[in-house]
Amino acid sequence: MNNCSIANCENSSDKTRLRIAIQKSGRLTEDTEKLFRNSGIKFAESHDHLLAHAENLPIDILRVRDDDIPGLIMDHVVDWGVVGQNVLEETMMQRKLDGLNIGYTEVMPLNYGDCRLSVAVPSENDWHGLSDLEGKKIATTYPFLLRRVLKERGISFKPVLLTGSVEVAPRAGLADAICDLVCTGATLQSNGLKEVETIYRSKAVLICRDQELYPEKKAIADLLVQRFKGIMAASESKYIMMNAPRAKLEAIRSILPGAENPSIIELEGDHERVALHVVSREKVFWETLEQLKSLGATSILVVPIEKMLD
Ligand code: PRT
Ligand code: ZN
């Protein structure tokens, strides 16, 4: 495993090695690294180096703050980036104002990093709607996304720009309300705030720079896209096995979510019952298993699938 600075790696690898920017340390890091490892990319565990070469594929991983990733894509410094849609949209609006390039291509949405950008006010406040924010001070890290929504409604406000601890702003007397990312809502609750309006929903997304990739890079990019899709499809899918009465097969098939044609296997010495194996493309809930049981299915197993190639 080699690591180096951007400067001394740049020239030799520009045309052949796919350069991917990911969050160095934060909420997207673990899931992104897991996706890459499951796709067969081997790279250093250590987060000390800015740039790490993958050992087994022509890929360089650049570890940076998430806020820098859209700019690195739009300035053509890296080929691919993984970032939250919230940061991408906010940066685009900022860069547009600054007259900078805002071009990029979305390669695919990813199945993690889900959150929402919401307005929250002190729990004891009455709330009648966004018009309550007219002329108010609102603390946020996302002034452009907030302004876009409030402008559409004809509401003007005073932004208080904070890049951390936004949720303490009302208590500290810095703002009347906040507009921040929410996942479970626990942070708002523990700071005496209530979520009153969601203005944007976000998830992690894989983006590419708005230029044709060199053929060598394009080949590795296509390979990775196929692997990423396989991993994401597999994470939703389950392999379901059970023994079931032959007479109830139709009813059983009709309740299996997103299932393809099952394999039906004879059971030695039992003509009434068969073994049924099937891949379900959707999540399997307890309710489904209980319905299967009530139709006479036994030994029901739901097994995770690691990889899937259609
Ligand atoms: O250091 P760096 O700049 O890279 O990281 P960061 O601190 O700016 O970002 P980070 O790691 O907090 O989040 C990275 C991305 O993860 C965000 O841009 C979102 O796209 C996504 N994401 C998903 C979240 C959350 N969920 C989330 N809950 N980002 C932040 N939060 C924070 C939120 O700001 C609040 O402080 O978590 C708190 C609320 O969480 P709950 O569960 O209590 O509601
Ligand atoms: Zn950040």
Short mmCIF file of C-alpha atoms and ligand atoms in Angstrom, two decimals:
data_model
loop_
_atom_site.label_atom_id
_atom_site.label_comp_id
_atom_site.label_asym_id
_atom_site.label_seq_id
_atom_site.Cartn_x
_atom_site.Cartn_y
_atom_site.Cartn_z
CA MET A 1 0.00 0.00 0.00
CA ASN A 2 1.37 3.41 -1.00
CA ASN A 3 0.20 6.77 0.13
CA CYS A 4 1.25 10.15 -1.19
CA SER A 5 0.25 13.79 -1.43
CA ILE A 6 -1.94 14.97 -4.32
CA ALA A 7 0.94 16.89 -5.86
CA ASN A 8 3.36 14.00 -6.40
CA CYS A 9 0.69 11.59 -7.61
CA GLU A 10 -1.05 13.86 -10.05
CA ASN A 11 0.83 13.56 -13.31
CA SER A 12 1.54 9.85 -13.53
CA SER A 13 -1.97 8.73 -12.69
CA ASP A 14 -4.10 11.38 -14.40
CA LYS A 15 -5.17 9.23 -17.32
CA THR A 16 -5.28 5.77 -15.87
CA ARG A 17 -6.26 5.82 -12.21
CA LEU A 18 -9.82 6.65 -11.20
CA ARG A 19 -9.61 9.26 -8.45
CA ILE A 20 -12.47 9.18 -5.95
CA ALA A 21 -13.08 11.75 -3.18
CA ILE A 22 -14.79 10.46 -0.04
CA GLN A 23 -15.48 11.95 3.39
CA LYS A 24 -12.41 11.59 5.59
CA SER A 25 -14.21 11.20 8.87
CA GLY A 26 -17.92 11.62 9.40
CA ARG A 27 -21.33 10.13 8.91
CA LEU A 28 -20.74 8.96 5.34
CA THR A 29 -17.29 7.47 5.91
CA GLU A 30 -18.11 4.04 7.30
CA ASP A 31 -20.83 3.19 4.76
CA THR A 32 -18.73 4.46 1.85
CA GLU A 33 -15.67 2.46 2.90
CA LYS A 34 -17.86 -0.61 3.41
CA LEU A 35 -19.34 -0.23 -0.09
CA PHE A 36 -15.85 0.11 -1.58
CA ARG A 37 -14.46 -2.89 0.31
CA ASN A 38 -17.46 -5.06 -0.59
CA SER A 39 -16.82 -4.08 -4.23
CA GLY A 40 -13.36 -5.58 -3.96
CA ILE A 41 -11.36 -2.35 -3.59
CA LYS A 42 -8.48 -2.89 -1.14
CA PHE A 43 -7.16 0.29 0.44
CA ALA A 44 -5.53 1.43 3.71
CA GLU A 45 -7.49 1.47 6.96
CA SER A 46 -5.45 4.49 8.10
CA HIS A 47 -7.16 7.84 7.66
CA ASP A 48 -3.90 9.77 8.16
CA HIS A 49 -3.10 10.19 4.48
CA LEU A 50 -4.94 12.48 2.12
CA LEU A 51 -4.53 10.13 -0.82
CA ALA A 52 -4.39 6.32 -0.76
CA HIS A 53 -3.74 4.03 -3.73
CA ALA A 54 -5.91 0.94 -3.90
CA GLU A 55 -3.69 -2.15 -3.89
CA ASN A 56 -5.54 -4.20 -6.45
CA LEU A 57 -7.30 -1.79 -8.81
CA PRO A 58 -6.27 1.47 -10.57
CA ILE A 59 -8.12 3.62 -8.04
CA ASP A 60 -6.94 6.45 -5.77
CA ILE A 61 -9.03 7.42 -2.76
CA LEU A 62 -8.86 11.07 -1.67
CA ARG A 63 -10.06 11.64 1.91
CA VAL A 64 -11.40 15.15 2.51
CA ARG A 65 -14.12 17.09 4.32
CA ASP A 66 -17.52 16.47 2.76
CA ASP A 67 -17.97 20.19 1.98
CA ASP A 68 -14.93 20.07 -0.35
CA ILE A 69 -16.19 17.17 -2.48
CA PRO A 70 -18.57 19.01 -4.87
CA GLY A 71 -15.86 21.62 -5.59
CA LEU A 72 -13.25 18.93 -6.29
CA ILE A 73 -15.65 17.39 -8.84
CA MET A 74 -16.68 20.72 -10.41
CA ASP A 75 -13.04 21.91 -10.60
CA HIS A 76 -12.10 18.57 -12.26
CA VAL A 77 -9.59 17.64 -9.55
CA VAL A 78 -11.18 14.22 -8.98
CA ASP A 79 -13.27 11.94 -11.21
CA TRP A 80 -15.81 10.65 -8.72
CA GLY A 81 -17.10 11.80 -5.35
CA VAL A 82 -19.48 10.51 -2.70
CA VAL A 83 -21.40 13.27 -0.96
CA GLY A 84 -24.77 14.10 0.61
CA GLN A 85 -27.26 15.69 -1.80
CA ASN A 86 -27.70 18.49 0.75
CA VAL A 87 -24.02 19.50 0.53
CA LEU A 88 -24.06 19.13 -3.26
CA GLU A 89 -27.10 21.41 -3.73
CA GLU A 90 -25.88 23.98 -1.23
CA THR A 91 -22.42 24.15 -2.83
CA MET A 92 -23.93 24.46 -6.30
CA MET A 93 -25.97 27.48 -5.28
CA GLN A 94 -22.93 29.09 -3.65
CA ARG A 95 -20.70 28.39 -6.67
CA LYS A 96 -23.32 29.67 -9.11
CA LEU A 97 -23.34 32.96 -7.25
CA ASP A 98 -19.53 33.03 -7.38
CA GLY A 99 -19.57 32.40 -11.16
CA LEU A 100 -17.82 29.01 -10.84
CA ASN A 101 -18.49 25.82 -12.81
CA ILE A 102 -21.37 23.80 -11.36
CA GLY A 103 -21.29 20.92 -13.84
CA TYR A 104 -21.36 17.30 -12.66
CA THR A 105 -23.11 14.04 -13.54
CA GLU A 106 -24.99 11.88 -11.09
CA VAL A 107 -23.73 8.31 -11.39
CA MET A 108 -26.20 6.80 -8.89
CA PRO A 109 -27.95 7.52 -5.63
CA LEU A 110 -26.59 5.38 -2.77
CA ASN A 111 -28.63 3.62 -0.10
CA TYR A 112 -27.25 5.41 2.96
CA GLY A 113 -26.82 8.92 4.43
CA ASP A 114 -30.58 9.49 4.57
CA CYS A 115 -31.58 12.64 6.45
CA ARG A 116 -33.85 15.64 6.12
CA LEU A 117 -33.24 19.37 6.40
CA SER A 118 -35.88 20.74 8.71
CA VAL A 119 -36.92 23.92 10.42
CA ALA A 120 -37.16 23.61 14.22
CA VAL A 121 -38.35 26.08 16.85
CA PRO A 122 -38.37 26.03 20.67
CA SER A 123 -40.84 23.34 21.82
CA GLU A 124 -42.98 25.82 23.74
CA ASN A 125 -43.57 28.04 20.67
CA ASP A 126 -46.85 27.95 18.77
CA TRP A 127 -46.43 27.06 15.11
CA HIS A 128 -48.79 28.06 12.30
CA GLY A 129 -46.59 27.52 9.27
CA LEU A 130 -43.49 28.84 7.52
CA SER A 131 -44.92 32.37 7.46
CA ASP A 132 -44.16 32.46 11.22
CA LEU A 133 -40.50 32.83 10.16
CA GLU A 134 -41.06 36.24 8.49
CA GLY A 135 -38.29 38.59 9.66
CA LYS A 136 -36.91 36.00 12.11
CA LYS A 137 -33.28 35.02 12.75
CA ILE A 138 -32.66 31.44 11.61
CA ALA A 139 -29.42 29.62 12.40
CA THR A 140 -28.29 27.21 9.68
CA THR A 141 -25.39 25.66 7.81
CA TYR A 142 -27.54 25.64 4.66
CA PRO A 143 -28.56 29.27 3.97
CA PHE A 144 -29.00 28.72 0.21
CA LEU A 145 -31.34 25.73 0.51
CA LEU A 146 -33.35 27.58 3.16
CA ARG A 147 -33.51 30.79 1.16
CA ARG A 148 -34.68 28.92 -1.94
CA VAL A 149 -37.69 27.49 -0.09
CA LEU A 150 -38.60 30.62 1.85
CA LYS A 151 -38.21 32.84 -1.21
CA GLU A 152 -40.72 30.69 -3.08
CA ARG A 153 -43.20 31.46 -0.29
CA GLY A 154 -42.33 35.17 -0.25
CA ILE A 155 -40.83 34.97 3.26
CA SER A 156 -37.75 37.00 4.18
CA PHE A 157 -35.52 36.04 7.12
CA LYS A 158 -32.15 36.83 8.69
CA PRO A 159 -29.71 33.93 8.26
CA VAL A 160 -27.27 33.21 11.10
CA LEU A 161 -24.55 31.10 9.54
CA LEU A 162 -23.19 28.37 11.83
CA THR A 163 -21.18 25.33 10.73
CA GLY A 164 -21.64 23.39 13.97
CA SER A 165 -23.84 23.22 17.09
CA VAL A 166 -26.70 24.83 15.22
CA GLU A 167 -29.19 23.29 17.66
CA VAL A 168 -27.96 25.41 20.60
CA ALA A 169 -28.51 28.74 18.80
CA PRO A 170 -32.06 29.49 20.09
CA ARG A 171 -31.14 28.71 23.70
CA ALA A 172 -27.99 30.85 23.39
CA GLY A 173 -30.12 33.74 22.13
CA LEU A 174 -28.46 33.72 18.71
CA ALA A 175 -31.55 32.86 16.68
CA ASP A 176 -35.34 32.39 16.86
CA ALA A 177 -35.33 29.13 14.91
CA ILE A 178 -32.92 26.74 13.25
CA CYS A 179 -32.77 24.88 9.96
CA ASP A 180 -30.61 21.77 10.35
CA LEU A 181 -30.21 18.14 9.32
CA VAL A 182 -32.31 15.64 11.22
CA CYS A 183 -32.12 11.87 11.29
CA THR A 184 -33.80 10.45 14.42
CA GLY A 185 -34.85 13.81 15.90
CA ALA A 186 -33.08 13.04 19.21
CA THR A 187 -30.71 16.03 18.95
CA LEU A 188 -33.60 18.46 18.49
CA GLN A 189 -35.53 16.95 21.37
CA SER A 190 -32.59 17.06 23.77
CA ASN A 191 -32.12 20.74 22.94
CA GLY A 192 -35.74 21.69 23.66
CA LEU A 193 -36.64 22.10 19.97
CA LYS A 194 -39.48 20.72 17.85
CA GLU A 195 -39.27 19.91 14.16
CA VAL A 196 -41.99 21.88 12.38
CA GLU A 197 -41.28 21.72 8.64
CA THR A 198 -39.07 19.58 6.40
CA ILE A 199 -37.68 21.61 3.51
CA TYR A 200 -35.38 19.06 1.81
CA ARG A 201 -34.72 15.29 1.85
CA SER A 202 -31.23 14.00 1.22
CA LYS A 203 -29.20 10.82 0.81
CA ALA A 204 -25.65 10.06 -0.26
CA VAL A 205 -25.00 10.21 -3.97
CA LEU A 206 -22.14 9.17 -6.26
CA ILE A 207 -21.22 11.95 -8.69
CA CYS A 208 -18.79 12.25 -11.61
CA ARG A 209 -17.10 15.26 -13.15
CA ASP A 210 -18.73 16.69 -16.25
CA GLN A 211 -16.04 15.54 -18.67
CA GLU A 212 -15.59 12.31 -20.59
CA LEU A 213 -13.33 9.96 -18.62
CA TYR A 214 -10.19 8.56 -20.26
CA PRO A 215 -10.92 5.03 -21.59
CA GLU A 216 -8.91 3.26 -18.84
CA LYS A 217 -10.79 5.18 -16.18
CA LYS A 218 -14.11 4.64 -17.92
CA ALA A 219 -13.53 0.88 -17.88
CA ILE A 220 -12.90 0.80 -14.14
CA ALA A 221 -15.80 3.21 -13.50
CA ASP A 222 -18.21 0.93 -15.43
CA LEU A 223 -16.98 -2.11 -13.50
CA LEU A 224 -17.50 -0.37 -10.16
CA VAL A 225 -20.99 0.87 -11.06
CA GLN A 226 -22.03 -2.70 -11.81
CA ARG A 227 -20.56 -3.93 -8.52
CA PHE A 228 -22.15 -1.10 -6.49
CA LYS A 229 -25.54 -1.87 -8.05
CA GLY A 230 -25.08 -5.56 -7.22
CA ILE A 231 -24.27 -4.77 -3.59
CA MET A 232 -27.21 -2.42 -3.19
CA ALA A 233 -29.63 -4.87 -4.80
CA ALA A 234 -28.29 -7.64 -2.55
CA SER A 235 -28.65 -5.56 0.62
CA GLU A 236 -32.41 -5.25 0.02
CA SER A 237 -32.82 -8.86 -1.12
CA LYS A 238 -33.19 -12.02 0.92
CA TYR A 239 -33.01 -15.73 0.15
CA ILE A 240 -36.09 -17.39 1.63
CA MET A 241 -36.40 -21.13 2.27
CA MET A 242 -39.29 -23.10 3.76
CA ASN A 243 -41.18 -26.36 3.65
CA ALA A 244 -44.78 -25.87 2.56
CA PRO A 245 -47.93 -27.78 1.67
CA ARG A 246 -48.04 -28.39 -2.09
CA ALA A 247 -51.70 -27.36 -2.10
CA LYS A 248 -50.85 -23.87 -0.74
CA LEU A 249 -48.05 -23.00 -3.18
CA GLU A 250 -50.06 -20.41 -5.14
CA ALA A 251 -51.19 -18.63 -1.98
CA ILE A 252 -47.64 -18.65 -0.61
CA ARG A 253 -46.16 -17.24 -3.81
CA SER A 254 -48.69 -14.42 -3.87
CA ILE A 255 -47.56 -13.05 -0.49
CA LEU A 256 -43.78 -13.23 -1.04
CA PRO A 257 -42.64 -9.65 -1.73
CA GLY A 258 -40.93 -8.98 -5.07
CA ALA A 259 -40.11 -12.66 -5.53
CA GLU A 260 -39.11 -14.30 -8.82
CA ASN A 261 -40.18 -17.85 -9.73
CA PRO A 262 -39.30 -20.12 -6.78
CA SER A 263 -37.43 -23.41 -6.95
CA ILE A 264 -39.67 -26.24 -5.79
CA ILE A 265 -37.83 -29.27 -4.42
CA GLU A 266 -39.38 -32.66 -3.62
CA LEU A 267 -39.15 -33.78 0.00
CA GLU A 268 -38.03 -37.40 0.45
CA GLY A 269 -40.95 -39.56 1.55
CA ASP A 270 -43.47 -36.70 1.69
CA HIS A 271 -45.83 -36.16 -1.25
CA GLU A 272 -47.99 -33.53 0.43
CA ARG A 273 -45.19 -31.06 1.13
CA VAL A 274 -42.29 -29.52 -0.84
CA ALA A 275 -39.28 -27.33 -0.11
CA LEU A 276 -39.53 -23.85 -1.63
CA HIS A 277 -36.50 -21.58 -2.25
CA VAL A 278 -36.89 -18.04 -3.56
CA VAL A 279 -35.01 -14.73 -3.84
CA SER A 280 -37.10 -11.82 -2.62
CA ARG A 281 -36.09 -8.39 -3.97
CA GLU A 282 -37.67 -6.52 -1.10
CA LYS A 283 -37.39 -6.44 2.66
CA VAL A 284 -39.13 -9.33 4.37
CA PHE A 285 -41.18 -8.35 7.41
CA TRP A 286 -42.27 -10.48 10.37
CA GLU A 287 -45.89 -10.12 9.21
CA THR A 288 -45.04 -11.95 5.98
CA LEU A 289 -43.41 -14.82 7.89
CA GLU A 290 -46.45 -15.07 10.14
CA GLN A 291 -48.75 -15.23 7.09
CA LEU A 292 -46.56 -17.98 5.59
CA LYS A 293 -46.79 -19.92 8.83
CA SER A 294 -50.55 -19.60 8.89
CA LEU A 295 -50.61 -21.15 5.39
CA GLY A 296 -48.81 -24.19 6.77
CA ALA A 297 -45.17 -23.31 5.96
CA THR A 298 -42.58 -24.64 8.42
CA SER A 299 -38.79 -24.29 8.90
CA ILE A 300 -38.94 -20.79 7.36
CA LEU A 301 -35.45 -19.33 6.92
CA VAL A 302 -34.65 -15.81 5.71
CA VAL A 303 -30.98 -15.51 4.75
CA PRO A 304 -29.08 -12.31 3.75
CA ILE A 305 -27.50 -12.17 0.29
CA GLU A 306 -23.99 -10.73 0.04
CA LYS A 307 -23.54 -10.23 -3.70
CA MET A 308 -25.91 -10.36 -6.66
CA LEU A 309 -25.17 -10.14 -10.40
CA ASP A 310 -28.10 -10.14 -12.82
O1 PRT B 1 -15.97 17.08 8.83
P1 PRT B 1 -16.91 17.11 7.69
O2 PRT B 1 -17.17 18.50 7.17
O3 PRT B 1 -16.52 16.16 6.61
O4 PRT B 1 -18.29 16.52 8.24
P2 PRT B 1 -19.62 17.26 8.72
O5 PRT B 1 -19.56 17.35 10.21
O6 PRT B 1 -19.90 18.50 7.94
O7 PRT B 1 -20.73 16.23 8.25
P3 PRT B 1 -21.31 14.91 8.95
O8 PRT B 1 -20.28 13.85 9.02
O9 PRT B 1 -22.04 15.25 10.22
O10 PRT B 1 -22.44 14.52 7.88
C1 PRT B 1 -22.09 14.19 6.57
C2 PRT B 1 -23.37 13.99 5.78
O11 PRT B 1 -24.12 12.91 6.35
C3 PRT B 1 -24.35 15.15 5.78
O12 PRT B 1 -24.02 16.17 4.86
C4 PRT B 1 -25.67 14.46 5.41
O13 PRT B 1 -25.75 14.30 4.01
C5 PRT B 1 -25.52 13.07 6.06
N1 PRT B 1 -26.27 12.92 7.32
C6 PRT B 1 -27.17 11.93 7.57
C7 PRT B 1 -26.22 13.68 8.42
C8 PRT B 1 -27.12 13.16 9.35
N2 PRT B 1 -27.68 12.05 8.81
C9 PRT B 1 -27.24 13.78 10.65
N3 PRT B 1 -28.05 13.32 11.46
N4 PRT B 1 -25.47 14.77 8.73
C10 PRT B 1 -25.58 15.32 9.93
N5 PRT B 1 -26.43 14.88 10.91
C11 PRT B 1 -26.37 15.60 12.22
C12 PRT B 1 -27.22 16.85 12.29
O14 PRT B 1 -26.50 17.97 11.78
C13 PRT B 1 -27.48 16.99 13.80
O15 PRT B 1 -26.39 17.57 14.45
O16 PRT B 1 -26.83 14.77 13.26
C14 PRT B 1 -27.56 15.54 14.21
C15 PRT B 1 -29.01 15.10 14.21
O17 PRT B 1 -29.12 13.72 14.29
P4 PRT B 1 -30.39 13.06 15.02
O18 PRT B 1 -30.28 11.59 14.72
O19 PRT B 1 -30.24 13.35 16.49
O20 PRT B 1 -31.64 13.67 14.42
ZN ZN B 2 -18.93 19.21 6.42
#
